[in-house]
PDB file of C-alpha atoms in Angstrom:
ATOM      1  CA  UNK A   1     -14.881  41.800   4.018  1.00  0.00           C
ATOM      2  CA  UNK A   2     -16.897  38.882   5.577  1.00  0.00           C
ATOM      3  CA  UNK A   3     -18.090  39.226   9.066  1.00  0.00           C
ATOM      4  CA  UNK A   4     -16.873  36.577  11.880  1.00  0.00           C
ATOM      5  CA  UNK A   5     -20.374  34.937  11.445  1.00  0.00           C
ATOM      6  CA  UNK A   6     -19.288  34.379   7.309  1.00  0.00           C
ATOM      7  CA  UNK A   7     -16.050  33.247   8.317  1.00  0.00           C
ATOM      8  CA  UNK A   8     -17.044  30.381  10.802  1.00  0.00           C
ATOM      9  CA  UNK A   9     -19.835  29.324   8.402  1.00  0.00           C
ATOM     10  CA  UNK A  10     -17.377  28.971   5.810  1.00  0.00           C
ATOM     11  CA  UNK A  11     -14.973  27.068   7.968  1.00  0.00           C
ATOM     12  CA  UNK A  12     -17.597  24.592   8.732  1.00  0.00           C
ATOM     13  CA  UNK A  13     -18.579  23.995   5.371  1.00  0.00           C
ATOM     14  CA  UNK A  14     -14.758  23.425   4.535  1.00  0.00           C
ATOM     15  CA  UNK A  15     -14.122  20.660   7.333  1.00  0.00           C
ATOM     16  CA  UNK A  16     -14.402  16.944   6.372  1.00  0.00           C
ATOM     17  CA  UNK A  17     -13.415  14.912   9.112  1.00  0.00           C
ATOM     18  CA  UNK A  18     -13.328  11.543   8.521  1.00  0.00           C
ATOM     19  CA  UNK A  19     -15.374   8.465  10.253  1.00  0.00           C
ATOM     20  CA  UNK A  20     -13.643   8.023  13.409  1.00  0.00           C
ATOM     21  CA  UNK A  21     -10.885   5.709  13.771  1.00  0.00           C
ATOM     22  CA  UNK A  22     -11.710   3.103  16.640  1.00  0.00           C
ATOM     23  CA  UNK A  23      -8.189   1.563  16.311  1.00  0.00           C
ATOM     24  CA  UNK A  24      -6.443   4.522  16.204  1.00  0.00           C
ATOM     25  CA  UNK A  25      -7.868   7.255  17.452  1.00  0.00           C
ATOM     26  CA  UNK A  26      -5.123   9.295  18.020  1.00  0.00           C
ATOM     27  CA  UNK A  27      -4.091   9.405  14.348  1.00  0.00           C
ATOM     28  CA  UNK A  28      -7.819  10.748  13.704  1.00  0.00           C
ATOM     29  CA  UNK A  29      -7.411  13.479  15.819  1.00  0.00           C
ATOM     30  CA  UNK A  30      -4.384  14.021  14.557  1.00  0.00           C
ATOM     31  CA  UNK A  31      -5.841  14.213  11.074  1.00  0.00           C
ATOM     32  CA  UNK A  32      -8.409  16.009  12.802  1.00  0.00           C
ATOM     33  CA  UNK A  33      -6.230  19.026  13.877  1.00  0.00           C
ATOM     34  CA  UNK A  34      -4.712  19.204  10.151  1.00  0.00           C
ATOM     35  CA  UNK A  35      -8.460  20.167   9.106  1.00  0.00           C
ATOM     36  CA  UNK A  36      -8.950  22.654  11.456  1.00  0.00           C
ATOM     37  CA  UNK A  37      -5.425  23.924  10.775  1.00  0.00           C
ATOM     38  CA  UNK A  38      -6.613  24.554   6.892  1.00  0.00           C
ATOM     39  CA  UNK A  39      -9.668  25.557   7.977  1.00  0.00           C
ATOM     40  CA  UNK A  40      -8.436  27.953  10.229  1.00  0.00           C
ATOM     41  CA  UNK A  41     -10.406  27.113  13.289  1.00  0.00           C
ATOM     42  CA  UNK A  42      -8.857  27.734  16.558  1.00  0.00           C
ATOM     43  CA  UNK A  43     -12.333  28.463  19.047  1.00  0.00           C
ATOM     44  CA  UNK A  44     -11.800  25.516  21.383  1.00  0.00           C
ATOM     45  CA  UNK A  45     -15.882  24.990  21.410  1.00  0.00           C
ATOM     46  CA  UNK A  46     -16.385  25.010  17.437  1.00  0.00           C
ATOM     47  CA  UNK A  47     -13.731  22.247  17.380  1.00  0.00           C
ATOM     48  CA  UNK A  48     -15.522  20.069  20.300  1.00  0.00           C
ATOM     49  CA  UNK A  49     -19.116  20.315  18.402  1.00  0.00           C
ATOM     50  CA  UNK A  50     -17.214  19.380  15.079  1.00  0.00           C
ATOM     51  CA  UNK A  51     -16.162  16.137  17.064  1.00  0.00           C
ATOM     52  CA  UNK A  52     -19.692  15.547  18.731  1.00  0.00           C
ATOM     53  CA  UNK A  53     -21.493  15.535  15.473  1.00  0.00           C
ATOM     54  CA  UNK A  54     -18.567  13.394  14.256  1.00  0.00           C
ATOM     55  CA  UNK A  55     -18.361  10.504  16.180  1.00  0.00           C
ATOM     56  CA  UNK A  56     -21.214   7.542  15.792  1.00  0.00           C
ATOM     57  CA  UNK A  57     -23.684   5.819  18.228  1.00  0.00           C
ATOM     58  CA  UNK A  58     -21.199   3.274  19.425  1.00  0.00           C
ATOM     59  CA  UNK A  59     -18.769   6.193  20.366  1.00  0.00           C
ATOM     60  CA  UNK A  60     -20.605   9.107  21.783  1.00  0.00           C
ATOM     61  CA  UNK A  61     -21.516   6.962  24.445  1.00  0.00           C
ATOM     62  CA  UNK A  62     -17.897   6.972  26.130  1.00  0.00           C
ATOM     63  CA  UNK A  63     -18.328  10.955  26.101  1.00  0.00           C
ATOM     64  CA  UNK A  64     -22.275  11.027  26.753  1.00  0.00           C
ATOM     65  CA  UNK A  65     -21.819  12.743  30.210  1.00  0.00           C
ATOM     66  CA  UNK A  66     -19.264  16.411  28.680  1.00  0.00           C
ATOM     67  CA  UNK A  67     -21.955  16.115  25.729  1.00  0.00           C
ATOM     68  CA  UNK A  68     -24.939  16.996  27.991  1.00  0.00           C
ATOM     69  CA  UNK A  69     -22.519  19.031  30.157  1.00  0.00           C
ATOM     70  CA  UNK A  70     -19.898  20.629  28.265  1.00  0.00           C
ATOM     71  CA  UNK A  71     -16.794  21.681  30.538  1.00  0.00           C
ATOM     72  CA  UNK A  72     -16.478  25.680  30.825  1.00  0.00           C
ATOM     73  CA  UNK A  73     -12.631  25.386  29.793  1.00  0.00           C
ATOM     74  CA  UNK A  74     -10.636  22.817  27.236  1.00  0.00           C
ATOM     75  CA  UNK A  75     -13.597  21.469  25.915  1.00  0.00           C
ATOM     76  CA  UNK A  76     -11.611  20.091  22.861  1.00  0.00           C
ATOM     77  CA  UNK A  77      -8.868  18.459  24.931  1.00  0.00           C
ATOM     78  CA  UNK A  78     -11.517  16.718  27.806  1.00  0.00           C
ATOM     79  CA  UNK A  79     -12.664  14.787  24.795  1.00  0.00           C
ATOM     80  CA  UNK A  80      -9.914  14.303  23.000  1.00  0.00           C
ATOM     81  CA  UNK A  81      -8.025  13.093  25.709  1.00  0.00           C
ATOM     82  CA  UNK A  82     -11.420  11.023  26.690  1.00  0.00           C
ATOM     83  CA  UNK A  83     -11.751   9.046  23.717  1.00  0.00           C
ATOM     84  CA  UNK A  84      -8.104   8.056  22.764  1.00  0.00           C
ATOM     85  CA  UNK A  85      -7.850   6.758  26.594  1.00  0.00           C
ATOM     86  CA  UNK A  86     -11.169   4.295  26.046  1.00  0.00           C
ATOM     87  CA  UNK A  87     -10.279   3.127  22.548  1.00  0.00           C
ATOM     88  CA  UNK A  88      -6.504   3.962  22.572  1.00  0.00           C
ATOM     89  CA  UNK A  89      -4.629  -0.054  22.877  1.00  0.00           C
ATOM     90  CA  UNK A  90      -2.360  -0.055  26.169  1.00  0.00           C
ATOM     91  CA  UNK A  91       1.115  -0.378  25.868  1.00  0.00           C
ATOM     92  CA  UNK A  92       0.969  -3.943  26.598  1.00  0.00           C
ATOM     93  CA  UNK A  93      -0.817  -4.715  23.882  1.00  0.00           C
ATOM     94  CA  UNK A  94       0.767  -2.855  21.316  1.00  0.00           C
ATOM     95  CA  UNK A  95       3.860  -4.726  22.314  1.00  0.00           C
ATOM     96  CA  UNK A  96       2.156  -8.180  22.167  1.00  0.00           C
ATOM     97  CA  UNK A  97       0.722  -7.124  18.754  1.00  0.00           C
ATOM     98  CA  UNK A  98       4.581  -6.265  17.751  1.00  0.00           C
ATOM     99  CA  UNK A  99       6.195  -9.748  19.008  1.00  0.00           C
ATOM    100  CA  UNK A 100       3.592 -11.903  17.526  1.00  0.00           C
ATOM    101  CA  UNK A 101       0.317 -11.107  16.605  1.00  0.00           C
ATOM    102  CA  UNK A 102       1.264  -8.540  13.436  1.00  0.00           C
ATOM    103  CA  UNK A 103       1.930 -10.985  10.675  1.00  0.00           C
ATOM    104  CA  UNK A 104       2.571 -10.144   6.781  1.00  0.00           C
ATOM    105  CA  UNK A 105      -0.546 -10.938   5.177  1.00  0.00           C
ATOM    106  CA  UNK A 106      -1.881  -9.354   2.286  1.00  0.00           C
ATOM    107  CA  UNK A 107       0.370  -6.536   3.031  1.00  0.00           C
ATOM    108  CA  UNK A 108       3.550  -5.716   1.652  1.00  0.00           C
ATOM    109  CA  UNK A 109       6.924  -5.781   3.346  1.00  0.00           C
ATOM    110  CA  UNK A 110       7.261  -1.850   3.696  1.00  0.00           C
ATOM    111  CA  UNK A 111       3.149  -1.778   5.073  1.00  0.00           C
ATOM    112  CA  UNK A 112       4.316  -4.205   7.493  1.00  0.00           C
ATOM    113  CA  UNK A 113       7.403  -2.390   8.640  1.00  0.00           C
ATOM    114  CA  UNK A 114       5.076   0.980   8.924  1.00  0.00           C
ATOM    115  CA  UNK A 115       2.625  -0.834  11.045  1.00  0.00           C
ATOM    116  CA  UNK A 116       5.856  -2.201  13.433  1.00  0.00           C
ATOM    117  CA  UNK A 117       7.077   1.542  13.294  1.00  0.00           C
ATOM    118  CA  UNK A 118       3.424   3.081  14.595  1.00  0.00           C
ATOM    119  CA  UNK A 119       2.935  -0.296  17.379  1.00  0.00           C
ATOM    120  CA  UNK A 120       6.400   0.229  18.176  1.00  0.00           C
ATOM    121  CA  UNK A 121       5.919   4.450  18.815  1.00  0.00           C
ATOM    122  CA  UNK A 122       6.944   4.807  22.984  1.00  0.00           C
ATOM    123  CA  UNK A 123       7.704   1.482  23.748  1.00  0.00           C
ATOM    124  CA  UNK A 124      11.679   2.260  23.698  1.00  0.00           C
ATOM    125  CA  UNK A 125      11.934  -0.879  21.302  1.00  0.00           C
ATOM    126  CA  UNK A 126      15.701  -1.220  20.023  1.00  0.00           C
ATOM    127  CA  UNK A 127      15.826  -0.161  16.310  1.00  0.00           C
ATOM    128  CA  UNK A 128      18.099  -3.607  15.747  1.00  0.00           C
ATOM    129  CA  UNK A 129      15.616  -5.518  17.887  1.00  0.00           C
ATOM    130  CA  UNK A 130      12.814  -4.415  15.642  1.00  0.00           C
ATOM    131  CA  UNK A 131      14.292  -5.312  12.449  1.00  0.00           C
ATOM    132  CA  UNK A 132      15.199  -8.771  13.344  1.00  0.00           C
ATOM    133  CA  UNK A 133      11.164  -8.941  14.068  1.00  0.00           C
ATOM    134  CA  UNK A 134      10.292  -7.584  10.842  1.00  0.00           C
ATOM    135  CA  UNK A 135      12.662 -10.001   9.061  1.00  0.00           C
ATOM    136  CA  UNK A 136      10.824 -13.002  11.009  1.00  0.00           C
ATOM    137  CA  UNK A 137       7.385 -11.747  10.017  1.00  0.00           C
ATOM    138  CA  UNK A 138       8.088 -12.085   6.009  1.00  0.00           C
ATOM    139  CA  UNK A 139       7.981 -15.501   3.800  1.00  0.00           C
ATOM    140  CA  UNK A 140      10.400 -18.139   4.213  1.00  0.00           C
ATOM    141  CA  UNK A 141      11.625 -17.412   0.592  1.00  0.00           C
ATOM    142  CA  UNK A 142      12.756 -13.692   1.816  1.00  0.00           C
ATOM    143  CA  UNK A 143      14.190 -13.734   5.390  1.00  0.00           C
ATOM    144  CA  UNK A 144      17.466 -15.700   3.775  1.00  0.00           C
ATOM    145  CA  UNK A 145      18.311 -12.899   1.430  1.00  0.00           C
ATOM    146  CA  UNK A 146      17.673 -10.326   3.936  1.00  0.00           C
ATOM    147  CA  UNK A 147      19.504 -11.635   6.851  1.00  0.00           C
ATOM    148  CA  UNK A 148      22.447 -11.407   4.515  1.00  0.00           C
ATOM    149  CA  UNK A 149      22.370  -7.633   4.288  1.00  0.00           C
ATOM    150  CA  UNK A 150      23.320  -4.881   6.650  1.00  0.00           C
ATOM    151  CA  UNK A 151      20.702  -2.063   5.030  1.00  0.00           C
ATOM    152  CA  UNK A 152      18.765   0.187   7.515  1.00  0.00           C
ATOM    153  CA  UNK A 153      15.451  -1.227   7.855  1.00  0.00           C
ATOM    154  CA  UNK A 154      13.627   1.237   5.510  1.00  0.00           C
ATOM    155  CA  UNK A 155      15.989  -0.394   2.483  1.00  0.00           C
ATOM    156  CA  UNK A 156      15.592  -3.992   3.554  1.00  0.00           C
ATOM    157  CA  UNK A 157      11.650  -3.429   3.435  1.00  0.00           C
ATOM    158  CA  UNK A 158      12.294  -2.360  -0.366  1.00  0.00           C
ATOM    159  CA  UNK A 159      13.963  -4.969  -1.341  1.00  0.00           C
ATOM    160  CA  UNK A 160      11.715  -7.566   0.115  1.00  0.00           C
ATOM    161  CA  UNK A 161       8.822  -5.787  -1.916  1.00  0.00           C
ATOM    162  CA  UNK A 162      10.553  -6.356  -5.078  1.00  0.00           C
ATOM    163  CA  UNK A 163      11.077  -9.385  -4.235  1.00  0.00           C
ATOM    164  CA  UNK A 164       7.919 -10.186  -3.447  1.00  0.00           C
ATOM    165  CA  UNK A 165       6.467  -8.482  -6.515  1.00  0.00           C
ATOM    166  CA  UNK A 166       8.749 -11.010  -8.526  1.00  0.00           C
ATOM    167  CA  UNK A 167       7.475 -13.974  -6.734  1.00  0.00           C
ATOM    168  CA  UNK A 168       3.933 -13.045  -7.031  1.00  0.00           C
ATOM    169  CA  UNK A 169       4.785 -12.932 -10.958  1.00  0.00           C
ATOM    170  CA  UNK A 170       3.814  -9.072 -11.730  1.00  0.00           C
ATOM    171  CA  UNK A 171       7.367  -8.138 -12.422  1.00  0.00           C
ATOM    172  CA  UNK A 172      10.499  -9.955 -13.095  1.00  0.00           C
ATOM    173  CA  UNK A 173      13.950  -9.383 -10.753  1.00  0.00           C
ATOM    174  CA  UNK A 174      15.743  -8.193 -13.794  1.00  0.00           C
ATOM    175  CA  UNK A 175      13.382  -5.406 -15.102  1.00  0.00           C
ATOM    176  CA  UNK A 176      13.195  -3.776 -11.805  1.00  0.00           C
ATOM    177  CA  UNK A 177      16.872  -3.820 -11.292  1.00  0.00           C
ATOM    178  CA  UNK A 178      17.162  -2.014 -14.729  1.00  0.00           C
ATOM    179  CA  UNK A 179      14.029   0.172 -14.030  1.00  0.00           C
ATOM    180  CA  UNK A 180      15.778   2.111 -11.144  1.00  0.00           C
ATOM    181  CA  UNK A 181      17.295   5.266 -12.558  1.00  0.00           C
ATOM    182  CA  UNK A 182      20.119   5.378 -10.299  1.00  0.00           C
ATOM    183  CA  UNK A 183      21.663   3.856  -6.883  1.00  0.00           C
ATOM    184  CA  UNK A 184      22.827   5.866  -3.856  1.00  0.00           C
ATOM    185  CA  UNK A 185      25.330   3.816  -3.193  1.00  0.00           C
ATOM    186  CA  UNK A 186      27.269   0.664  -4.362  1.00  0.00           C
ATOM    187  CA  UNK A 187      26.270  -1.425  -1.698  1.00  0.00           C
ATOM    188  CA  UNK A 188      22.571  -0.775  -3.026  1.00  0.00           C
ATOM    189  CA  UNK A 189      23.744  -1.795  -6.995  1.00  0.00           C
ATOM    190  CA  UNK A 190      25.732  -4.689  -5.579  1.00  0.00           C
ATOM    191  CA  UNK A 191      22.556  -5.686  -4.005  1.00  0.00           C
ATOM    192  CA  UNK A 192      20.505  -5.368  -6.973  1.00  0.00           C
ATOM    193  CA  UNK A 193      23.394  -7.373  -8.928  1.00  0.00           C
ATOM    194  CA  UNK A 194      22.404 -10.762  -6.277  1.00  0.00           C
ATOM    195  CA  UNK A 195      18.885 -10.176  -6.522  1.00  0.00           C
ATOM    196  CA  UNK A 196      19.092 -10.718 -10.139  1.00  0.00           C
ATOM    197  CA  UNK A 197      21.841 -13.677  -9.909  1.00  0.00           C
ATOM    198  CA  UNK A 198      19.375 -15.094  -7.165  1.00  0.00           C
ATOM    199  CA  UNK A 199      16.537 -14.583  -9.117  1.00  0.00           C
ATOM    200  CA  UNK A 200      18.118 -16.228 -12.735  1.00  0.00           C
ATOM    201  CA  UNK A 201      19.225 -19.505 -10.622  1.00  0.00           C
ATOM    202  CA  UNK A 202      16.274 -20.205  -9.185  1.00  0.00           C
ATOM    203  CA  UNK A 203      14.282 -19.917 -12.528  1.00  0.00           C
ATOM    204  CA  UNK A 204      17.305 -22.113 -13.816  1.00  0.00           C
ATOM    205  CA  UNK A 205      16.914 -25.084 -11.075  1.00  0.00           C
ATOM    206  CA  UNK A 206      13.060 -24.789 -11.338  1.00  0.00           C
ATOM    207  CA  UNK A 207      13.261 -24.855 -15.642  1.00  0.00           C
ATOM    208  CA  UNK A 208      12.622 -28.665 -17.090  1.00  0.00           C
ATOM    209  CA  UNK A 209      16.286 -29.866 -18.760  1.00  0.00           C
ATOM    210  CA  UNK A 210      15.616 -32.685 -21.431  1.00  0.00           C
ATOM    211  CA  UNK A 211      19.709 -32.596 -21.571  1.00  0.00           C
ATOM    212  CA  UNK A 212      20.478 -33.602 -18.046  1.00  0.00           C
ATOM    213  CA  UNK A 213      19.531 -37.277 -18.867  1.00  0.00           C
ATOM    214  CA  UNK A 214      21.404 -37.450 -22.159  1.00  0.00           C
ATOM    215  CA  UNK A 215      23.950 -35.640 -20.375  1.00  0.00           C
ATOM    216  CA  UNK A 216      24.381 -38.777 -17.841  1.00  0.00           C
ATOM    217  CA  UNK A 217      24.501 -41.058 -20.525  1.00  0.00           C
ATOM    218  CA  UNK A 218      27.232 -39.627 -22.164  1.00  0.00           C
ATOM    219  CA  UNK A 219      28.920 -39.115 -19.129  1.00  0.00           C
ATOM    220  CA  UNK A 220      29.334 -42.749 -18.109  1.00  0.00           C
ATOM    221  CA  UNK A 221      30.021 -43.421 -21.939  1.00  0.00           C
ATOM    222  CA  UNK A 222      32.818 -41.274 -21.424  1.00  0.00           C
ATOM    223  CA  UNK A 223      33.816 -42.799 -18.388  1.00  0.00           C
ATOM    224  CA  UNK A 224      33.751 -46.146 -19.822  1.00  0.00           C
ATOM    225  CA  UNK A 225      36.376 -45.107 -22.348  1.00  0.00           C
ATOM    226  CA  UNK A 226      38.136 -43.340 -20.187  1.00  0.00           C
ATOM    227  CA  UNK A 227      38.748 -46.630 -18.006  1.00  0.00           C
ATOM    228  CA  UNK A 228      39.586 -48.406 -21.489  1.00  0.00           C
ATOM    229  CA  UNK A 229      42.238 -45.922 -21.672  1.00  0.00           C
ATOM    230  CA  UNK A 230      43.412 -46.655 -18.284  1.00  0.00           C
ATOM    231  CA  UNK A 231      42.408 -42.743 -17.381  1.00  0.00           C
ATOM    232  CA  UNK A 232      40.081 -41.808 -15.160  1.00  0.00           C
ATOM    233  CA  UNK A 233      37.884 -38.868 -16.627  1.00  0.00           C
ATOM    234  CA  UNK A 234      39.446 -35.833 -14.908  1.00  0.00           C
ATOM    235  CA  UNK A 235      42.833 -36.777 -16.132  1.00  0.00           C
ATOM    236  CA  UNK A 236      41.887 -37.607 -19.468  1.00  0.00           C
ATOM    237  CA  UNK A 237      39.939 -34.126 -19.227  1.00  0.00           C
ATOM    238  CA  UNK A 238      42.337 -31.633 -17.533  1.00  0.00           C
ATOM    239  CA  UNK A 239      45.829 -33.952 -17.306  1.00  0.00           C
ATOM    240  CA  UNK A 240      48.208 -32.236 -15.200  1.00  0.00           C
ATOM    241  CA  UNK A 241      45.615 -29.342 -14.460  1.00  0.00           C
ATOM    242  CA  UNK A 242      42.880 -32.203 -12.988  1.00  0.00           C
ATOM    243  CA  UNK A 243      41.675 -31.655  -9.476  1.00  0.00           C
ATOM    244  CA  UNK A 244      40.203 -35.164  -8.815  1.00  0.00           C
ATOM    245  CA  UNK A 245      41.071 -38.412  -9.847  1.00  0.00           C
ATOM    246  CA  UNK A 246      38.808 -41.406  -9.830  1.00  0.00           C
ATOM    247  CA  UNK A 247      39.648 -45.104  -9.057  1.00  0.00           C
ATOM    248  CA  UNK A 248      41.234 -46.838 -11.177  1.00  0.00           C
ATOM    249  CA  UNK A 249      42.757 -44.252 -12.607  1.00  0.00           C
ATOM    250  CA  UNK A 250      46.930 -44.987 -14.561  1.00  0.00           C
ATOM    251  CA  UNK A 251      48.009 -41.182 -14.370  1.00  0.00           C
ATOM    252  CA  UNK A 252      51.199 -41.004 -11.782  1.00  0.00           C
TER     253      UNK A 252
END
């Protein structure tokens, strides 16, 4: 059986902590923790000295004073709690970031929403009030279609990525409607059903039609007899079934 000496020496070996995280440094110690968790360290000082050798130039400097004189007691804490308070963004901010300054970007719709969820963490922001801020951060093209639909959040951010994924040409509507195995509900299938109606009209409006011109033309040939006839076009069409009626038009 290896001694205690063995055991920490293979603990340290095993921990991989990553750079630190300057805009989110309490993630990285949270990430932090999971590594000593598998590691199975639990001595407060071996987990301070595996943050000190960590943490670069630019950030040892905010804990330069418990680095030359390390408290007696919670020496992991003092600097955990140390550095998430200097690089940690205040409340304030985070909401600021979340009403305006978090757009779309290269992201996709359910990055964006995760990024909302994490700004969002303690503010007490309304779960309604936070989609209807998602829904104004995405394309033009989107927030229509999603407006329409009463979906938690999490299910609207789906269907804006595969509708986004359609736009940006890597798959079409269709295929990923078919793709999905199954659907949880039929709300979800009905919604499928209008992304591919959606997605098949706008393809139609957008295609070139050669007809639509001889189409005209043999529209107003037809009205042309139609008025020979002393018929408008709708009752010479439809008779007693017509809708419209056009001036001058015989049909009492």
């Amino acid at each position: 059986m290896p001694d205690d000496n063995g055991s920490n020496a293979a603990a340290s070996v095993a921990v991989k902590l990553p750079d630190f995280w300057k805009t989110d440094p309490a993630m990285w110690f949270a990430q932090s923790e999971a590594q000593f968790h598998l590691a199975k360290i639990v001595n407060d000082e071996t987990k301070f000295y595996h943050i000190v050798a960590k943490v670069d130039q630019s950030v040892i400097c905010h804990i330069a004073d418990l680095v030359a004189a390390p408290p007696a007691e919670n020496k992991y804490k003092t600097v955990k709690d140390r550095l998430i308070a200097r690089f940690a963004l205040s409340a304030e901010s985070r909401f600021e970031q979340l009403l305006g300054a978090h757009d779309l970007g290269d992201m996709r719709p359910t990055h964006l929403l995760a990024k909302m969820r994490e700004l969002s963490t303690g503010l007490g922001v309304d779960n309604n009030l936070l989609k209807m801020i998602f829904i104004q951060r995405l394309p033009a093209n989107i927030r229509p279609i999603l407006t329409c639909h009463d979906g938690t959040i999490e299910k609207l951010a789906e269907m804006a990525d595969k509708i986004t994924d359609a736009s940006n040409g890597q798959s079409s509507a269709v295929a990923m409607v078919h793709n999905e195995p199954t659907y949880s509900n039929s709300g979800e299938r009905k919604l499928a059903e209008q992304i591919e109606l959606l997605t098949a009209e706008i393809r139609r409006l957008k295609a070139p039609n050669p007809e639509r011109g001889r189409s005209f033309s043999r529209n107003r040939s037809g009205s042309r007899s139609s008025s020979r006839s002393g018929l408008c076009w709708y009752h010479r069409k439809y008779g007693n079934d017509a809708q419209r009626c056009r001036e001058p038009c015989s049909w009492s």
